[in-house]
Tab-separated table of C-alpha atoms in Angstrom:
chain	number	residue	atom	x	y	z
A	1	ASN	CA	7.162	10.098	16.849
A	2	ALA	CA	6.069	11.474	13.351
A	3	GLY	CA	6.028	7.630	12.041
A	4	VAL	CA	6.093	7.692	8.071
A	5	THR	CA	6.007	11.010	6.334
A	6	GLN	CA	5.837	11.852	2.663
A	7	THR	CA	6.800	14.765	0.629
A	8	PRO	CA	4.885	16.255	-1.363
A	9	LYS	CA	1.455	15.731	-0.594
A	10	PHE	CA	0.322	16.719	-4.137
A	11	ARG	CA	1.984	17.271	-7.351
A	12	VAL	CA	0.999	18.091	-10.871
A	13	LEU	CA	3.489	17.245	-13.632
A	14	LYS	CA	3.639	17.626	-17.410
A	15	THR	CA	4.714	14.567	-19.529
A	16	GLY	CA	8.292	14.051	-19.510
A	17	GLN	CA	9.057	16.154	-16.363
A	18	SER	CA	10.878	14.536	-13.624
A	19	MET	CA	10.449	14.640	-9.906
A	20	THR	CA	11.389	13.016	-6.665
A	21	LEU	CA	9.122	11.831	-3.945
A	22	LEU	CA	10.561	11.501	-0.311
A	23	CYS	CA	9.723	9.095	2.373
A	24	ALA	CA	11.050	9.463	5.772
A	25	GLN	CA	10.643	7.317	9.055
A	26	ASP	CA	11.662	7.597	12.576
A	27	MET	CA	11.044	4.359	13.646
A	28	ASN	CA	14.438	2.942	12.913
A	29	HIS	CA	12.629	0.172	10.363
A	30	GLU	CA	14.948	-1.854	8.363
A	31	TYR	CA	12.684	-2.519	5.378
A	32	MET	CA	10.991	0.328	3.228
A	33	TYR	CA	8.525	0.081	0.303
A	34	TRP	CA	6.817	2.311	-2.389
A	35	TYR	CA	3.472	1.342	-3.534
A	36	ARG	CA	1.127	2.841	-6.082
A	37	GLN	CA	-2.706	2.868	-5.565
A	38	ASP	CA	-5.054	2.952	-8.580
A	39	PRO	CA	-8.961	2.640	-8.482
A	40	GLY	CA	-9.939	-1.054	-8.279
A	41	MET	CA	-6.436	-2.341	-8.183
A	42	GLY	CA	-5.486	-2.106	-4.635
A	43	LEU	CA	-1.750	-1.361	-3.596
A	44	ARG	CA	0.920	-2.500	-6.061
A	45	LEU	CA	4.649	-2.770	-4.914
A	46	ILE	CA	6.776	-0.460	-7.122
A	47	HIS	CA	10.198	-0.963	-5.343
A	48	TYR	CA	11.530	-1.915	-2.065
A	49	SER	CA	14.529	-1.678	0.407
A	50	VAL	CA	15.703	-4.245	2.904
A	51	GLY	CA	18.423	-1.707	4.361
A	52	GLU	CA	20.281	1.211	3.710
A	53	GLY	CA	22.079	1.156	0.505
A	54	THR	CA	20.067	-1.848	-0.926
A	55	THR	CA	16.970	-1.525	-3.162
A	56	ALA	CA	14.862	-4.085	-5.324
A	57	LYS	CA	12.309	-4.216	-8.007
A	58	GLY	CA	8.504	-4.934	-6.933
A	59	GLU	CA	5.673	-5.826	-9.197
A	60	VAL	CA	5.449	-2.647	-11.290
A	61	PRO	CA	8.909	-1.048	-11.277
A	62	ASP	CA	9.098	0.430	-14.912
A	63	GLY	CA	9.602	4.251	-15.058
A	64	TYR	CA	10.735	4.496	-11.479
A	65	ASN	CA	13.984	4.590	-9.713
A	66	VAL	CA	14.548	4.689	-5.886
A	67	SER	CA	17.549	5.233	-3.565
A	68	ARG	CA	18.069	4.589	0.206
A	69	LEU	CA	21.200	6.380	0.999
A	70	LYS	CA	20.154	6.753	4.692
A	71	LYS	CA	18.260	3.991	6.692
A	72	GLN	CA	15.338	6.707	7.486
A	73	ASN	CA	14.784	8.036	3.860
A	74	PHE	CA	13.536	6.270	0.678
A	75	LEU	CA	13.376	8.353	-2.345
A	76	LEU	CA	11.167	7.433	-5.555
A	77	GLY	CA	12.152	9.124	-8.858
A	78	LEU	CA	10.215	9.579	-12.027
A	79	GLU	CA	12.650	10.368	-14.814
A	80	SER	CA	10.439	11.202	-17.447
A	81	ALA	CA	6.845	11.224	-16.220
A	82	ALA	CA	3.948	9.635	-18.291
A	83	PRO	CA	0.011	10.278	-17.925
A	84	SER	CA	0.049	6.337	-16.907
A	85	GLN	CA	1.927	7.282	-13.602
A	86	THR	CA	-0.998	9.360	-12.513
A	87	SER	CA	-1.863	7.679	-9.259
A	88	VAL	CA	-1.470	8.037	-5.421
A	89	TYR	CA	1.938	6.767	-4.027
A	90	PHE	CA	2.180	5.398	-0.556
A	91	CYS	CA	5.522	4.694	1.209
A	92	ALA	CA	5.425	2.170	3.982
A	93	SER	CA	8.214	0.806	6.392
A	94	ARG	CA	8.418	-2.077	8.906
A	95	THR	CA	10.742	-3.687	11.392
A	96	GLY	CA	12.829	-6.645	10.533
A	97	LEU	CA	11.209	-8.659	13.370
A	98	ALA	CA	8.714	-11.330	12.150
A	99	GLY	CA	5.211	-11.114	12.284
A	100	ARG	CA	5.091	-7.303	12.372
A	101	GLU	CA	2.776	-4.941	10.316
A	102	GLN	CA	3.696	-2.370	7.695
A	103	TYR	CA	3.422	1.401	8.709
A	104	PHE	CA	2.092	3.720	6.068
A	105	GLY	CA	2.748	7.356	5.232
A	106	PRO	CA	-0.317	9.564	4.137
A	107	GLY	CA	0.081	9.270	0.527
A	108	THR	CA	1.140	11.518	-2.358
A	109	ARG	CA	-1.199	12.327	-5.097
A	110	LEU	CA	0.496	12.690	-8.570
A	111	THR	CA	-1.216	13.927	-11.580
A	112	VAL	CA	0.778	13.861	-14.901
A	113	THR	CA	-0.958	15.806	-17.674
B	1	ILE	CA	1.826	-12.399	-9.609
B	2	LEU	CA	0.000	-13.744	-6.553
B	3	ASN	CA	-3.664	-13.705	-6.727
B	4	VAL	CA	-5.310	-12.281	-3.612
B	5	GLU	CA	-9.182	-11.545	-3.874
B	6	GLN	CA	-11.576	-9.893	-1.653
B	7	SER	CA	-15.210	-9.996	-1.598
B	8	PRO	CA	-17.433	-8.232	-1.961
B	9	GLN	CA	-16.069	-5.097	-3.523
B	10	SER	CA	-18.475	-2.908	-1.699
B	11	LEU	CA	-20.986	-3.411	0.915
B	12	HIS	CA	-23.584	-1.168	2.629
B	13	VAL	CA	-25.087	-1.974	6.035
B	14	GLN	CA	-27.209	-0.214	8.472
B	15	GLU	CA	-25.849	0.846	11.920
B	16	GLY	CA	-25.915	-2.016	14.277
B	17	ASP	CA	-25.854	-4.649	11.641
B	18	SER	CA	-23.164	-7.217	11.889
B	19	THR	CA	-21.206	-8.003	8.740
B	20	ASN	CA	-18.279	-9.894	7.399
B	21	PHE	CA	-16.103	-10.164	4.309
B	22	THR	CA	-13.722	-12.729	2.562
B	23	CYS	CA	-10.106	-12.628	1.613
B	24	SER	CA	-8.927	-15.460	-0.551
B	25	PHE	CA	-5.223	-16.089	-1.079
B	26	PRO	CA	-2.908	-19.003	-2.267
B	27	SER	CA	-3.120	-22.053	0.004
B	28	SER	CA	0.603	-23.006	-0.654
B	29	ASN	CA	3.814	-21.025	0.532
B	30	PHE	CA	1.738	-19.308	3.197
B	31	TYR	CA	3.656	-17.205	5.750
B	32	ALA	CA	1.201	-14.508	6.916
B	33	LEU	CA	-2.088	-12.824	6.082
B	34	HIS	CA	-2.358	-9.013	7.121
B	35	TRP	CA	-5.653	-7.008	7.443
B	36	TYR	CA	-5.436	-3.147	7.150
B	37	ARG	CA	-8.372	-0.567	7.630
B	38	TRP	CA	-8.134	2.303	5.518
B	39	GLU	CA	-10.262	5.519	5.856
B	40	THR	CA	-10.819	7.913	3.221
B	41	ALA	CA	-8.068	10.618	3.113
B	42	LYS	CA	-5.944	8.609	5.577
B	43	SER	CA	-3.385	6.041	5.444
B	44	PRO	CA	-3.935	2.085	5.934
B	45	GLU	CA	-3.608	1.057	9.376
B	46	ALA	CA	-2.999	-2.507	10.607
B	47	LEU	CA	-5.718	-4.418	12.248
B	48	PHE	CA	-4.202	-8.000	12.378
B	49	VAL	CA	-1.231	-10.035	11.506
B	50	MET	CA	-2.127	-13.663	11.341
B	51	THR	CA	0.188	-16.507	11.016
B	52	LEU	CA	-1.397	-19.879	12.012
B	53	ASN	CA	-3.980	-22.055	10.487
B	54	GLY	CA	-7.117	-21.752	12.767
B	55	ASP	CA	-5.945	-18.444	14.113
B	56	GLU	CA	-8.632	-15.938	15.472
B	57	LYS	CA	-7.912	-12.444	16.445
B	58	LYS	CA	-10.067	-9.708	17.956
B	59	LYS	CA	-9.665	-5.994	18.407
B	60	GLY	CA	-13.141	-4.538	19.897
B	61	ARG	CA	-16.059	-5.392	17.699
B	62	ILE	CA	-13.738	-6.571	14.809
B	63	SER	CA	-12.590	-10.179	14.663
B	64	ALA	CA	-10.861	-12.240	11.939
B	65	THR	CA	-10.295	-15.878	11.210
B	66	LEU	CA	-7.783	-17.923	9.154
B	67	ASN	CA	-7.700	-20.993	7.159
B	68	THR	CA	-4.324	-21.367	5.465
B	69	LYS	CA	-5.125	-24.892	4.166
B	70	GLU	CA	-8.284	-23.591	2.020
B	71	GLY	CA	-6.517	-20.211	1.490
B	72	TYR	CA	-9.211	-17.815	3.111
B	73	SER	CA	-9.744	-15.332	6.026
B	74	TYR	CA	-12.965	-13.851	7.078
B	75	LEU	CA	-13.148	-10.431	8.886
B	76	TYR	CA	-16.215	-9.833	11.012
B	77	ILE	CA	-17.598	-6.739	12.386
B	78	LYS	CA	-20.154	-6.808	15.093
B	79	GLY	CA	-22.747	-4.241	15.715
B	80	SER	CA	-21.342	-1.967	12.864
B	81	GLN	CA	-21.034	1.858	13.584
B	82	PRO	CA	-20.551	4.746	11.070
B	83	GLU	CA	-16.896	4.987	12.274
B	84	ASP	CA	-16.350	1.647	10.902
B	85	SER	CA	-17.043	3.084	7.410
B	86	ALA	CA	-13.514	2.211	5.529
B	87	THR	CA	-11.979	0.110	2.924
B	88	TYR	CA	-10.657	-3.123	4.367
B	89	LEU	CA	-7.548	-4.647	2.957
B	90	CYS	CA	-6.096	-8.002	3.093
B	91	ALA	CA	-2.454	-8.518	2.072
B	92	PHE	CA	-0.641	-11.987	1.818
B	93	ARG	CA	2.841	-12.801	2.529
B	94	GLU	CA	4.447	-15.602	0.948
B	95	LEU	CA	7.091	-17.929	2.703
B	96	SER	CA	9.713	-17.529	0.203
B	97	GLY	CA	9.441	-13.554	0.027
B	98	SER	CA	12.845	-12.196	1.167
B	99	ALA	CA	11.836	-8.485	1.971
B	100	ARG	CA	8.538	-9.109	3.868
B	101	GLN	CA	6.799	-8.193	0.809
B	102	LEU	CA	2.950	-7.968	0.898
B	103	THR	CA	0.490	-8.504	-2.058
B	104	PHE	CA	-2.692	-6.691	-1.250
B	105	GLY	CA	-6.280	-7.472	-2.564
B	106	SER	CA	-8.156	-4.753	-3.839
B	107	GLY	CA	-10.283	-4.194	-0.714
B	108	THR	CA	-13.721	-4.186	0.577
B	109	GLN	CA	-15.310	-0.809	0.846
B	110	LEU	CA	-17.818	-0.761	3.895
B	111	THR	CA	-20.312	2.001	4.293
B	112	VAL	CA	-22.411	1.934	7.624
B	113	LEU	CA	-25.497	4.002	7.158
B	114	PRO	CA	-26.733	5.680	10.421
């Protein structure tokens, strides 16, 4: 099993450009999450999904959109990138069973100039 | 916004020393407390998921305790080794969260000096 994978690993964008980050998991997990990690701030939840076709806002959703058209994929979109979105983005997934951990992808480092 | 705090922010210890650090979280509406280990250039990996007051969990030289009534958890590392160098994250899950959402602390960065 590959676990949780993220594409791309690195990206540099100019202000105003758009892009989509792809998260894929092969563990048949129901729940998927997108986090951003900034120095001194830990992981902050951007958006999450409790199943195929459903998404919801997390703590810091502004400037991002998500879609979960297939159970194994969770896409994070930036429509008009801003320097404040420079960050490392982590995707995670977990089973719906109680008391289980989240599994994280390797991260995507995004720089917006 | 839930308040999950970890202390200290960073820690340097000598190889062989034992160490511990703290995670503080809300004492009400508790469901679970997670600990993750996060090595540089890798992704966070789960250490423990703790759900009951008084829980103690152990994995090798690493152990954790949980006090939900006062809202804290301790992570202990016995006989630290250089390979224990990492950031240790705790994450709180509240009872009312519908999507198993976690609120993360900012982590304790441990460096074990050989």
